[in-house]
PDB file of C-alpha atoms in Angstrom:
ATOM      1  CA  GLN A   1      93.353  64.477 -70.493  1.00  0.00           C
ATOM      2  CA  GLU A   2      93.513  65.351 -66.818  1.00  0.00           C
ATOM      3  CA  GLN A   3      90.260  65.386 -64.911  1.00  0.00           C
ATOM      4  CA  LEU A   4      90.186  67.941 -62.114  1.00  0.00           C
ATOM      5  CA  VAL A   5      87.878  67.874 -59.106  1.00  0.00           C
ATOM      6  CA  GLU A   6      87.657  70.899 -56.854  1.00  0.00           C
ATOM      7  CA  ALA A   7      86.653  70.520 -53.215  1.00  0.00           C
ATOM      8  CA  GLY A   8      86.503  72.384 -49.928  1.00  0.00           C
ATOM      9  CA  GLY A   9      84.036  75.145 -50.634  1.00  0.00           C
ATOM     10  CA  GLY A  10      81.664  76.385 -47.985  1.00  0.00           C
ATOM     11  CA  LEU A  11      80.357  79.307 -45.979  1.00  0.00           C
ATOM     12  CA  VAL A  12      82.970  81.447 -44.232  1.00  0.00           C
ATOM     13  CA  GLN A  13      82.767  84.643 -42.227  1.00  0.00           C
ATOM     14  CA  ALA A  14      84.545  87.717 -43.479  1.00  0.00           C
ATOM     15  CA  GLY A  15      88.060  87.861 -42.123  1.00  0.00           C
ATOM     16  CA  GLY A  16      88.247  84.110 -41.833  1.00  0.00           C
ATOM     17  CA  SER A  17      90.310  81.476 -43.630  1.00  0.00           C
ATOM     18  CA  HIS A  18      89.510  78.534 -45.842  1.00  0.00           C
ATOM     19  CA  LEU A  19      91.400  75.895 -47.807  1.00  0.00           C
ATOM     20  CA  LEU A  20      90.431  74.631 -51.249  1.00  0.00           C
ATOM     21  CA  SER A  21      91.854  71.585 -52.980  1.00  0.00           C
ATOM     22  CA  CYS A  22      91.911  70.310 -56.536  1.00  0.00           C
ATOM     23  CA  ALA A  23      92.598  66.656 -57.221  1.00  0.00           C
ATOM     24  CA  ALA A  24      93.898  65.571 -60.621  1.00  0.00           C
ATOM     25  CA  SER A  25      93.260  62.095 -61.977  1.00  0.00           C
ATOM     26  CA  GLY A  26      95.896  61.749 -64.691  1.00  0.00           C
ATOM     27  CA  PRO A  27      99.677  61.450 -64.772  1.00  0.00           C
ATOM     28  CA  ALA A  28     100.366  64.823 -66.366  1.00  0.00           C
ATOM     29  CA  PHE A  29      99.638  66.963 -63.312  1.00  0.00           C
ATOM     30  CA  SER A  30     103.269  67.371 -62.304  1.00  0.00           C
ATOM     31  CA  SER A  31     104.238  68.534 -65.807  1.00  0.00           C
ATOM     32  CA  TYR A  32     101.954  71.556 -65.943  1.00  0.00           C
ATOM     33  CA  ALA A  33     101.605  74.923 -64.339  1.00  0.00           C
ATOM     34  CA  MET A  34      98.284  75.055 -62.513  1.00  0.00           C
ATOM     35  CA  GLY A  35      95.932  77.866 -61.716  1.00  0.00           C
ATOM     36  CA  TRP A  36      92.909  78.830 -59.688  1.00  0.00           C
ATOM     37  CA  PHE A  37      90.095  80.856 -61.235  1.00  0.00           C
ATOM     38  CA  ARG A  38      86.745  82.076 -59.944  1.00  0.00           C
ATOM     39  CA  GLN A  39      83.419  83.144 -61.345  1.00  0.00           C
ATOM     40  CA  ILE A  40      80.553  85.184 -59.974  1.00  0.00           C
ATOM     41  CA  PRO A  41      77.150  84.624 -61.628  1.00  0.00           C
ATOM     42  CA  GLY A  42      76.702  87.017 -64.507  1.00  0.00           C
ATOM     43  CA  LYS A  43      80.404  87.795 -64.757  1.00  0.00           C
ATOM     44  CA  GLU A  44      83.293  86.314 -66.680  1.00  0.00           C
ATOM     45  CA  ARG A  45      85.567  83.800 -65.014  1.00  0.00           C
ATOM     46  CA  GLU A  46      88.646  85.548 -63.658  1.00  0.00           C
ATOM     47  CA  PHE A  47      92.175  84.508 -62.820  1.00  0.00           C
ATOM     48  CA  VAL A  48      93.103  84.145 -59.151  1.00  0.00           C
ATOM     49  CA  ALA A  49      96.514  82.484 -58.828  1.00  0.00           C
ATOM     50  CA  SER A  50      99.021  80.390 -60.718  1.00  0.00           C
ATOM     51  CA  ILE A  51     101.883  78.077 -59.741  1.00  0.00           C
ATOM     52  CA  SER A  52     104.700  76.611 -61.806  1.00  0.00           C
ATOM     53  CA  TRP A  53     104.969  72.867 -62.378  1.00  0.00           C
ATOM     54  CA  ASP A  54     107.601  72.517 -59.655  1.00  0.00           C
ATOM     55  CA  GLY A  55     105.903  74.832 -57.163  1.00  0.00           C
ATOM     56  CA  VAL A  56     108.785  77.276 -57.150  1.00  0.00           C
ATOM     57  CA  ASN A  57     107.118  80.240 -58.834  1.00  0.00           C
ATOM     58  CA  THR A  58     103.706  81.742 -58.126  1.00  0.00           C
ATOM     59  CA  TYR A  59     101.640  84.561 -59.573  1.00  0.00           C
ATOM     60  CA  TYR A  60      98.557  86.228 -58.075  1.00  0.00           C
ATOM     61  CA  SER A  61      95.893  88.633 -59.166  1.00  0.00           C
ATOM     62  CA  ALA A  62      96.100  91.992 -57.476  1.00  0.00           C
ATOM     63  CA  SER A  63      92.796  91.380 -55.692  1.00  0.00           C
ATOM     64  CA  VAL A  64      94.103  88.371 -53.732  1.00  0.00           C
ATOM     65  CA  GLU A  65      97.853  88.947 -53.459  1.00  0.00           C
ATOM     66  CA  GLY A  66      98.931  88.928 -49.836  1.00  0.00           C
ATOM     67  CA  ARG A  67      95.764  87.083 -48.734  1.00  0.00           C
ATOM     68  CA  PHE A  68      95.727  83.869 -50.787  1.00  0.00           C
ATOM     69  CA  THR A  69      98.476  81.257 -51.151  1.00  0.00           C
ATOM     70  CA  ILE A  70      98.613  78.696 -53.941  1.00  0.00           C
ATOM     71  CA  SER A  71     100.559  75.483 -53.464  1.00  0.00           C
ATOM     72  CA  ARG A  72     100.772  71.982 -54.869  1.00  0.00           C
ATOM     73  CA  ASP A  73     101.787  68.464 -53.920  1.00  0.00           C
ATOM     74  CA  ASN A  74     102.877  66.630 -57.049  1.00  0.00           C
ATOM     75  CA  ASN A  75     103.168  63.345 -55.159  1.00  0.00           C
ATOM     76  CA  LYS A  76      99.457  63.581 -54.410  1.00  0.00           C
ATOM     77  CA  SER A  77      98.511  65.251 -57.722  1.00  0.00           C
ATOM     78  CA  THR A  78      96.745  67.918 -55.712  1.00  0.00           C
ATOM     79  CA  LEU A  79      96.583  71.700 -55.956  1.00  0.00           C
ATOM     80  CA  TYR A  80      95.657  73.899 -52.997  1.00  0.00           C
ATOM     81  CA  LEU A  81      94.441  77.428 -52.391  1.00  0.00           C
ATOM     82  CA  GLN A  82      94.765  78.765 -48.871  1.00  0.00           C
ATOM     83  CA  MET A  83      92.493  81.770 -48.527  1.00  0.00           C
ATOM     84  CA  ASP A  84      93.009  84.141 -45.593  1.00  0.00           C
ATOM     85  CA  LYS A  85      91.431  87.470 -44.640  1.00  0.00           C
ATOM     86  CA  LEU A  86      88.435  86.605 -46.773  1.00  0.00           C
ATOM     87  CA  LYS A  87      86.147  89.365 -47.998  1.00  0.00           C
ATOM     88  CA  PRO A  88      82.520  89.205 -49.175  1.00  0.00           C
ATOM     89  CA  GLU A  89      83.758  90.033 -52.686  1.00  0.00           C
ATOM     90  CA  ASP A  90      85.681  86.729 -52.677  1.00  0.00           C
ATOM     91  CA  THR A  91      82.331  84.946 -52.907  1.00  0.00           C
ATOM     92  CA  ALA A  92      82.390  82.906 -56.119  1.00  0.00           C
ATOM     93  CA  VAL A  93      82.638  79.452 -57.621  1.00  0.00           C
ATOM     94  CA  TYR A  94      86.314  78.498 -57.630  1.00  0.00           C
ATOM     95  CA  TYR A  95      87.853  76.358 -60.370  1.00  0.00           C
ATOM     96  CA  CYS A  96      91.280  74.893 -60.982  1.00  0.00           C
ATOM     97  CA  ASN A  97      92.811  74.283 -64.374  1.00  0.00           C
ATOM     98  CA  MET A  98      96.008  73.371 -66.141  1.00  0.00           C
ATOM     99  CA  GLN A  99      98.064  76.117 -67.672  1.00  0.00           C
ATOM    100  CA  GLY A 100     100.583  76.272 -70.465  1.00  0.00           C
ATOM    101  CA  SER A 101     102.610  78.808 -68.553  1.00  0.00           C
ATOM    102  CA  LEU A 102     102.560  80.948 -65.437  1.00  0.00           C
ATOM    103  CA  ASP A 103      99.970  83.465 -66.562  1.00  0.00           C
ATOM    104  CA  LYS A 104      96.256  84.255 -66.456  1.00  0.00           C
ATOM    105  CA  THR A 105      95.062  81.737 -69.025  1.00  0.00           C
ATOM    106  CA  ALA A 106      93.772  78.184 -68.718  1.00  0.00           C
ATOM    107  CA  SER A 107      94.432  75.356 -71.154  1.00  0.00           C
ATOM    108  CA  GLY A 108      92.284  72.441 -69.983  1.00  0.00           C
ATOM    109  CA  SER A 109      88.652  71.583 -69.521  1.00  0.00           C
ATOM    110  CA  TRP A 110      86.701  73.096 -66.665  1.00  0.00           C
ATOM    111  CA  GLY A 111      85.389  71.032 -63.783  1.00  0.00           C
ATOM    112  CA  LEU A 112      82.317  71.722 -61.689  1.00  0.00           C
ATOM    113  CA  GLY A 113      84.094  74.070 -59.312  1.00  0.00           C
ATOM    114  CA  THR A 114      83.444  74.582 -55.625  1.00  0.00           C
ATOM    115  CA  GLN A 115      81.328  77.371 -54.138  1.00  0.00           C
ATOM    116  CA  VAL A 116      82.825  79.712 -51.566  1.00  0.00           C
ATOM    117  CA  THR A 117      80.482  82.133 -49.838  1.00  0.00           C
ATOM    118  CA  VAL A 118      81.873  84.816 -47.543  1.00  0.00           C
ATOM    119  CA  SER A 119      79.357  86.396 -45.212  1.00  0.00           C
ATOM    120  CA  SER A 120      79.791  89.907 -43.893  1.00  0.00           C
TER     121      SER A 120
END
């Protein structure tokens, strides 16, 4: 099973930009759709963005569409999330995961995530 390690979290000012990455350890990365999710303490984990196995198709939650961009490099087995025009409500722990299809669900195990804090 793929092991996923998220990285790149940090403290960002509102209106700023930040890039997250997710490195996969196994050979199956390029065969799966991949997604980003986030969780605020005390709330359920929510879907953020999804990308097809070949990077051609993407899908975003309404709260981030137009501000975030998901991408992948299958040669490097790495998933990215470019976050622009950040808002304080984007503060959360961000996770990546494998997906069976381009939707809001995850199909793999969760990693430790990476914390993003947006200050106002």
